[in-house]
XYZ file of C-alpha atoms in Angstrom:
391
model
C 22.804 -263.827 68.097
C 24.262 -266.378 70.422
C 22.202 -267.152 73.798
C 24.016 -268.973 76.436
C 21.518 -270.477 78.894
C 22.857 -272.063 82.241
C 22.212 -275.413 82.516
C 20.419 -275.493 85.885
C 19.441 -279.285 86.148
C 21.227 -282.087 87.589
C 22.912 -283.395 84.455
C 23.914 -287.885 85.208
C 26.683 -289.232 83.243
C 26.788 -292.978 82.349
C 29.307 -294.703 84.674
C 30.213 -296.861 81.880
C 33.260 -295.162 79.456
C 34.070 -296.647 76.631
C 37.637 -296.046 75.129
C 39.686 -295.770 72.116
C 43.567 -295.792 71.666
C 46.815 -294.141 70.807
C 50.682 -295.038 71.039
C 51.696 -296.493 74.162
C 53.884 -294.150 75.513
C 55.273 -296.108 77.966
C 56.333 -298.489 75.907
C 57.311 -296.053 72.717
C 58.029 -293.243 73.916
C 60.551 -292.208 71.243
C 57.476 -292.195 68.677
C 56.216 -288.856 70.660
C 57.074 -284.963 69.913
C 58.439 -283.232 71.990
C 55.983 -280.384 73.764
C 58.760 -278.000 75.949
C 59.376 -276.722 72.341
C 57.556 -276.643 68.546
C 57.754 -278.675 66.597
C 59.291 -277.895 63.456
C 58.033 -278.018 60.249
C 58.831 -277.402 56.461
C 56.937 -278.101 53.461
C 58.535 -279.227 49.742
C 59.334 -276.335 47.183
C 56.524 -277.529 44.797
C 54.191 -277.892 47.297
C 51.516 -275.419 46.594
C 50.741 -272.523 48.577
C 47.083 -272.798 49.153
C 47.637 -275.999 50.037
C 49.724 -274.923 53.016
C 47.603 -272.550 54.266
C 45.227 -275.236 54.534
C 47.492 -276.935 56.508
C 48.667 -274.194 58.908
C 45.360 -274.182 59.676
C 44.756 -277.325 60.785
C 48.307 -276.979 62.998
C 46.755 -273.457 64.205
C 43.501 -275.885 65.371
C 45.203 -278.350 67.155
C 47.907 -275.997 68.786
C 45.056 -274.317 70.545
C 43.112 -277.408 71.355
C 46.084 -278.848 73.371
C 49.983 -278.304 74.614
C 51.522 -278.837 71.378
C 53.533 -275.633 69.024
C 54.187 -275.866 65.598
C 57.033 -273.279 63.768
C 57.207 -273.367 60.127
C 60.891 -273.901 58.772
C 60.355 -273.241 55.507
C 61.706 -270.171 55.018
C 63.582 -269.856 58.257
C 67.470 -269.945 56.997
C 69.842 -268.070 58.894
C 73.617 -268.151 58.796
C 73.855 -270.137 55.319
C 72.584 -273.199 57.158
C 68.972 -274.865 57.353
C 67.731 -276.082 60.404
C 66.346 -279.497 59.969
C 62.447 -279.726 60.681
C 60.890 -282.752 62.355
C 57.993 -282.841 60.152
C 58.252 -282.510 56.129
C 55.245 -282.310 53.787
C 56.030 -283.379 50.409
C 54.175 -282.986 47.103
C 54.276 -286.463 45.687
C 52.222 -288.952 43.700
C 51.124 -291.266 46.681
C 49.375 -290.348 49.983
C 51.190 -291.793 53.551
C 53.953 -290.992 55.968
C 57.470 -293.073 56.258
C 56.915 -295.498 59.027
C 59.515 -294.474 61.309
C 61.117 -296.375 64.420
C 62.169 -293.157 66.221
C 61.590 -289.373 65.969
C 64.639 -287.375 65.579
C 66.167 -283.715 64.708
C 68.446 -285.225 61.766
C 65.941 -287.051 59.857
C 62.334 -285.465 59.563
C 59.057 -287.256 59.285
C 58.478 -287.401 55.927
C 54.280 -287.102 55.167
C 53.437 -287.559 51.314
C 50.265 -285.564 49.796
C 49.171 -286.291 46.539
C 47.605 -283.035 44.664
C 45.033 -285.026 42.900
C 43.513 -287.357 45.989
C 44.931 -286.349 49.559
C 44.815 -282.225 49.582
C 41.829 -281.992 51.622
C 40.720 -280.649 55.264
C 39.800 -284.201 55.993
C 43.197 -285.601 54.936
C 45.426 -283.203 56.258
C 43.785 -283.494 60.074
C 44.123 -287.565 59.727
C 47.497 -287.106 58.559
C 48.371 -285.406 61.582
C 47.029 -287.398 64.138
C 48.618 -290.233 62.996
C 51.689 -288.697 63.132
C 51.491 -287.634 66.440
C 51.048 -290.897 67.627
C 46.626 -291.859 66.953
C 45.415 -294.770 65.556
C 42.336 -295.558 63.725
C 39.900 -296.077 66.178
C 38.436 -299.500 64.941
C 41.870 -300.875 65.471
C 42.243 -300.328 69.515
C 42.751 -303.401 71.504
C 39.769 -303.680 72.691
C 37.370 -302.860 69.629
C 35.670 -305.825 69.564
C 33.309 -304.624 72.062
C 31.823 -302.533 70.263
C 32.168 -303.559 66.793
C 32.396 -306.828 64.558
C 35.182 -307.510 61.739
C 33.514 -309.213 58.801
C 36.520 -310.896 57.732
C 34.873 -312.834 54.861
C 33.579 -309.251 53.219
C 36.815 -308.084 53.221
C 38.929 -307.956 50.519
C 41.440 -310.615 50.509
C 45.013 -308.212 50.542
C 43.402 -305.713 52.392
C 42.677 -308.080 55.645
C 46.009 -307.012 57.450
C 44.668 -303.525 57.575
C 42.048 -304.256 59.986
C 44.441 -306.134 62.367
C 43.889 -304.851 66.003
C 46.846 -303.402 68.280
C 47.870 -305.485 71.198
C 47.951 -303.746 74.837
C 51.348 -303.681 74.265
C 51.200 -301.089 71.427
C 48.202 -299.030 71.491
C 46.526 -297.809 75.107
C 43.004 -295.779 75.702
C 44.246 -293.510 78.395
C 40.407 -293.590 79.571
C 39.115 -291.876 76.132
C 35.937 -292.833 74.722
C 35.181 -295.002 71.931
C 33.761 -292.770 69.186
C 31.898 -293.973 66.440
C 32.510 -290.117 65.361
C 35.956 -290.148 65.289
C 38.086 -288.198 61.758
C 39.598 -291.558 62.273
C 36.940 -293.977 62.451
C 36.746 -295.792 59.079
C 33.143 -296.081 57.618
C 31.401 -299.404 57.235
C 32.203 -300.449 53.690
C 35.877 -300.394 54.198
C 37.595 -302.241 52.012
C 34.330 -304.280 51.351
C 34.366 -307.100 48.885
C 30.395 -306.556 47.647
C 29.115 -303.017 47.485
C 26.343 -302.792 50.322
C 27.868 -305.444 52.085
C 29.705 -304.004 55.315
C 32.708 -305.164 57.123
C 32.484 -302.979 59.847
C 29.044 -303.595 62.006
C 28.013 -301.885 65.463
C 27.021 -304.070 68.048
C 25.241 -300.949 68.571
C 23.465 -301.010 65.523
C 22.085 -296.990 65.991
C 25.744 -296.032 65.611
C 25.954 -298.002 62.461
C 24.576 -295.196 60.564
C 27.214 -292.666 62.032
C 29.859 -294.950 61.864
C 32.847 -293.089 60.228
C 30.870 -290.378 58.805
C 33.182 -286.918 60.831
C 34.411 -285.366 57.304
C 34.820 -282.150 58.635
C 37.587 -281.980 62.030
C 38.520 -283.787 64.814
C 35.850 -284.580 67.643
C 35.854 -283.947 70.609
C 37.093 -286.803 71.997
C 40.084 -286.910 69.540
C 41.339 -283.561 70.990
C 41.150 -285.335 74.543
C 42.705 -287.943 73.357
C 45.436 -286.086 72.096
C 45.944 -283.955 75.428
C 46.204 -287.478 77.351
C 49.014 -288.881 74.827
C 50.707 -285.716 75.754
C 50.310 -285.351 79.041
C 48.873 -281.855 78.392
C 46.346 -281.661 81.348
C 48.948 -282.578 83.632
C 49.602 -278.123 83.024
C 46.113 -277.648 84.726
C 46.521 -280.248 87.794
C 45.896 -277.315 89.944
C 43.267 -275.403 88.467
C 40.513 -275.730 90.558
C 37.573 -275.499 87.455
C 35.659 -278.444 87.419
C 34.421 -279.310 83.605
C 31.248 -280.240 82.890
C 29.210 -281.886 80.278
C 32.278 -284.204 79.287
C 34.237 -280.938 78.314
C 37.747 -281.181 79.744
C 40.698 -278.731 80.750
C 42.030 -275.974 78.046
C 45.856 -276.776 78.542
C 46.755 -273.144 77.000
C 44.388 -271.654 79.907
C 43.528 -273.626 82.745
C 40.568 -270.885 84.059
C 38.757 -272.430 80.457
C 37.232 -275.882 79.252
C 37.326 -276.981 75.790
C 33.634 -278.017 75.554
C 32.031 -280.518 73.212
C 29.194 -279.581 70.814
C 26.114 -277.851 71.788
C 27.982 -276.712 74.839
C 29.858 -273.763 76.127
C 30.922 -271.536 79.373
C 34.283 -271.386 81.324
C 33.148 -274.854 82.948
C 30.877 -275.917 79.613
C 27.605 -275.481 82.288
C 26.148 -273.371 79.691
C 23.578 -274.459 76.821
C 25.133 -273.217 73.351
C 22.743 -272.191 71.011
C 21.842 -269.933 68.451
C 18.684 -271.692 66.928
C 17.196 -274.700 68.719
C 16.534 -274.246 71.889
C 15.403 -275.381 75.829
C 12.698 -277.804 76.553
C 11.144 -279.194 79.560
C 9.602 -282.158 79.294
C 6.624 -283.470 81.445
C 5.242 -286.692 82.151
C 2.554 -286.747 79.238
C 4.013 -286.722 75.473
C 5.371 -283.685 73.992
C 5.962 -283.128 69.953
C 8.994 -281.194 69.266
C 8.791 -281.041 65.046
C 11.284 -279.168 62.807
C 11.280 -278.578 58.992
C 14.268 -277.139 57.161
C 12.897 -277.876 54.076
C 13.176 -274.530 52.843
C 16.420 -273.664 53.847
C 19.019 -273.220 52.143
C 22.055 -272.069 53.894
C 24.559 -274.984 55.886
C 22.855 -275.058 59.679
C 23.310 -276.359 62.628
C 21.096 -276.199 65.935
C 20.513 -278.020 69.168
C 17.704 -278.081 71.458
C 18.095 -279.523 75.036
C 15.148 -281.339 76.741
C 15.546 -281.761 80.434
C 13.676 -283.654 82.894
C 13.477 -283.059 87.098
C 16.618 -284.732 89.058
C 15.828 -288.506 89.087
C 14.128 -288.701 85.974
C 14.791 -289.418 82.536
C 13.948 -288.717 78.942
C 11.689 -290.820 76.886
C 12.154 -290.181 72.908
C 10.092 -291.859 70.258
C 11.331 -290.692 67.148
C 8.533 -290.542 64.490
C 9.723 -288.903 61.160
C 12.905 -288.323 59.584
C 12.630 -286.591 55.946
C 14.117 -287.568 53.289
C 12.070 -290.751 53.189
C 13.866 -292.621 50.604
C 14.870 -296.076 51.465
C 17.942 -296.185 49.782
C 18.747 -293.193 52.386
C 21.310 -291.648 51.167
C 23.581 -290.752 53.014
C 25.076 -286.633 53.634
C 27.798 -286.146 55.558
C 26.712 -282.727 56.788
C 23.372 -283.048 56.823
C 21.538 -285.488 60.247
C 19.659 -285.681 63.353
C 21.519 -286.729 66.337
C 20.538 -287.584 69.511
C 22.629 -287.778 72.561
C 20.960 -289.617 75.527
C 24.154 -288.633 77.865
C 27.903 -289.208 77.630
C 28.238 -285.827 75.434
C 32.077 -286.081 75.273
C 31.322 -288.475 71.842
C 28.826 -288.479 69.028
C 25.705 -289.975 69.488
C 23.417 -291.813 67.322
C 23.154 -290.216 64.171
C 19.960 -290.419 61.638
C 19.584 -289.726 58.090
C 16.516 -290.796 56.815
C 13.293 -292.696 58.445
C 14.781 -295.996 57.720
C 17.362 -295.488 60.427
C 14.379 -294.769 63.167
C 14.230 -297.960 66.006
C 11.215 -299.703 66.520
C 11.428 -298.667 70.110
C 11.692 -295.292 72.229
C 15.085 -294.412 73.561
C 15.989 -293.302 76.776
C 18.181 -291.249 78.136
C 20.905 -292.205 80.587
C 20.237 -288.822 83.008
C 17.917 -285.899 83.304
C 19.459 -284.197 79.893
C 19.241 -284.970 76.533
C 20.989 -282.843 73.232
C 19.254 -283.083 70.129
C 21.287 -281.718 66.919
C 20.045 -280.765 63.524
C 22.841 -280.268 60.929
C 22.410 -279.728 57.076
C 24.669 -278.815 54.239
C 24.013 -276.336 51.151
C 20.705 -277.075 49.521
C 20.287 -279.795 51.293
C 16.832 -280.522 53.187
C 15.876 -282.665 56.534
C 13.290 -282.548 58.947
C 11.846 -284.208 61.722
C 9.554 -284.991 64.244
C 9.469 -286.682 67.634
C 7.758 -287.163 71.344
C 9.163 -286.628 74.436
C 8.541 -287.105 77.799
C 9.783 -287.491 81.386
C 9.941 -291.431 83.018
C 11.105 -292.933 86.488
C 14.534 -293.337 86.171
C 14.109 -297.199 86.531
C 11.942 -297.418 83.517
């Protein structure tokens, strides 16, 4: 059962947002589909038909997370003649798109799948938001900020893929850098020495996280999407206010589209089925959880709040598994958000990613979530407290 708990403290969000980047409209904006109609779509003959399932699923997901329609043309012939999609998926032997200087009705985007390496959830999601106009996030103009290049420990032909986009090209539209991104890369990209990154934090809790979405889109990526589209401009009258860093539903402007561990017309509410509320005082708390016997994929979150003008205090002092090669499982990590919930927060796998010093939160709330795959284990235990917000 699924208890929704309204969120009754005074919840501060950092003033400080961080941004990532799509297609400058502005400047391009031929490159952009069009959104007063679908957008059409056909798949190859040979292209098998599980594997397009897969992918009207993933155009069923982002059709409801934003302003954009999708028909399949496919088997749509009427009158002898076939109307030309915009989008075609082709079996082939390589994985990519055509790079294209201008969208039109007489010559479709072609998108190549390979059946043996790019027929995935994961691939199928990225291939879309590229073609809609997203680029990887550790190419934005202004990635430097948050993370350093390691252009010697990359290899040497590969260098021109890490190339940032100018102002010019690529814009933020006030969407937050996500290390949690489906199109962040992961540290080792392209590395020239296994273990040696060429991606680094200047963060360095996000280093663990870096990359590691397998699954679908985050939050932010749907937002991101909606601004390159001009989607919330549908709900510039609605007079719900979201919360939490959940923003407008552009197919039902009464609605928010909330990010995780969050839910309620205006995303006020706490969304949990396991997990839970906790109040924290001024003296240490223990909050300890051990899934070691569980077997099933899980996920739960567990919210510890603090009076208005106060903040959280976590020391984090176990993580299991212990290994120090800590290996690392997608689908299976603590996180720990100390505010801005509209991205991921720092992600840990294993005790070797715990700080050497407490962490506190940027308002009254923090959202702790617990995630593990099929016979997988993890567990964990922590302190918290309340502190002057000063501290």
């Amino acid at each position: 059962m699924r208890f929704l708990v309204p969120i009754l403290v005074v919840v501060v969000v950092s003033a400080t947002m961080t941004k990532r980047a799509a297609t400058n409209r502005d400047n391009f904006p031929e490159r952009l589909f069009p959104t007063d109609r679908p957008i059409t779509y056909s798949f190859s003959p040979d292209f098998a038909t599980d594997d397009r399932l897969v992918m009207d699923v993933v155009l069923r997901d982002i059709a409801s997370m934003t302003c954009l329609s999708f028909e399949d043309l496919s088997f749509n012939i009427s009158d002898g003649s076939f109307e030309k999609p915009l989008l075609m998926f082709e079996n082939s032997t390589k994985c990519g798109f055509e790079n294209v200087e201008k969208l039109s009705d007489s010559s479709p985007l072609r998108i190549y799948f390979a059946e043996s390496t790019c027929r995935t959830l994961l691939a199928y999601y990225r291939a879309m938001l590229y073609a809609l106009g997203m680029f990887e996030t550790q190419l934005r103009p202004d990635r430097d900020e948050y993370i350093s290049v390691h252009e010697e420990d990359i290899q040497t032909n590969k260098l021109n893929l890490f190339k940032k986009y100018s102002d010019f090209f690529a814009t933020t539209y006030g969407v937050p850098y996500d290390f949690e991104s489906i199109l962040h890369a992961i540290p080792g990209t392209h590395q020239r020495t296994k273990g040696i990154p060429t991606l680094v934090a200047k963060d360095p809790l996000y280093q663990p996280g870096m990359g590691m979405n397998r699954i679908t889109p985050s939050h932010s990526d749907f937002l991101l999407l909606n601004r390159l589209y001009r989607c919330l401009d549908k709900c510039a009258t609605s007079e719900v206010k979201c919360q939490n860093g959940g923003f407008l539903n552009p197919n039902n402007c009464t609605k928010c589209i909330c990010p995780r561990a969050f839910r309620g017309d205006s995303c006020n509410e706490m969304n949990y089925a396991c997990g839970g509320y906790r109040q924290s005082t001024t003296k240490w708390r223990r909050l300890s959880v051990d899934w070691s016997s569980t077997i099933e994929p899980t996920v739960c979150h567990w919210f510890l709040t603090a009076p208005p003008g106060r903040k959280i205090e976590i020391e984090l002092e176990n993580i299991v598994p212990e290994d120090t090669l800590c290996p690392y499982r997608p689908y299976t990590w603590l996180e720990v958000k100390l505010g801005n919930f509209a991205v991921g927060g720092y992600k840990f796998f294993c005790n070797a990613h715990i700080p050497n010093h407490t962490l506190i939160s940027e308002g009254n709330l923090t959202v702790l979530t617990l995630a593990k795959d099929f016979f997988e284990y993890i567990e964990f235990e922590l302190l918290y407290r309340n502190v002057e917000a000063n501290s």
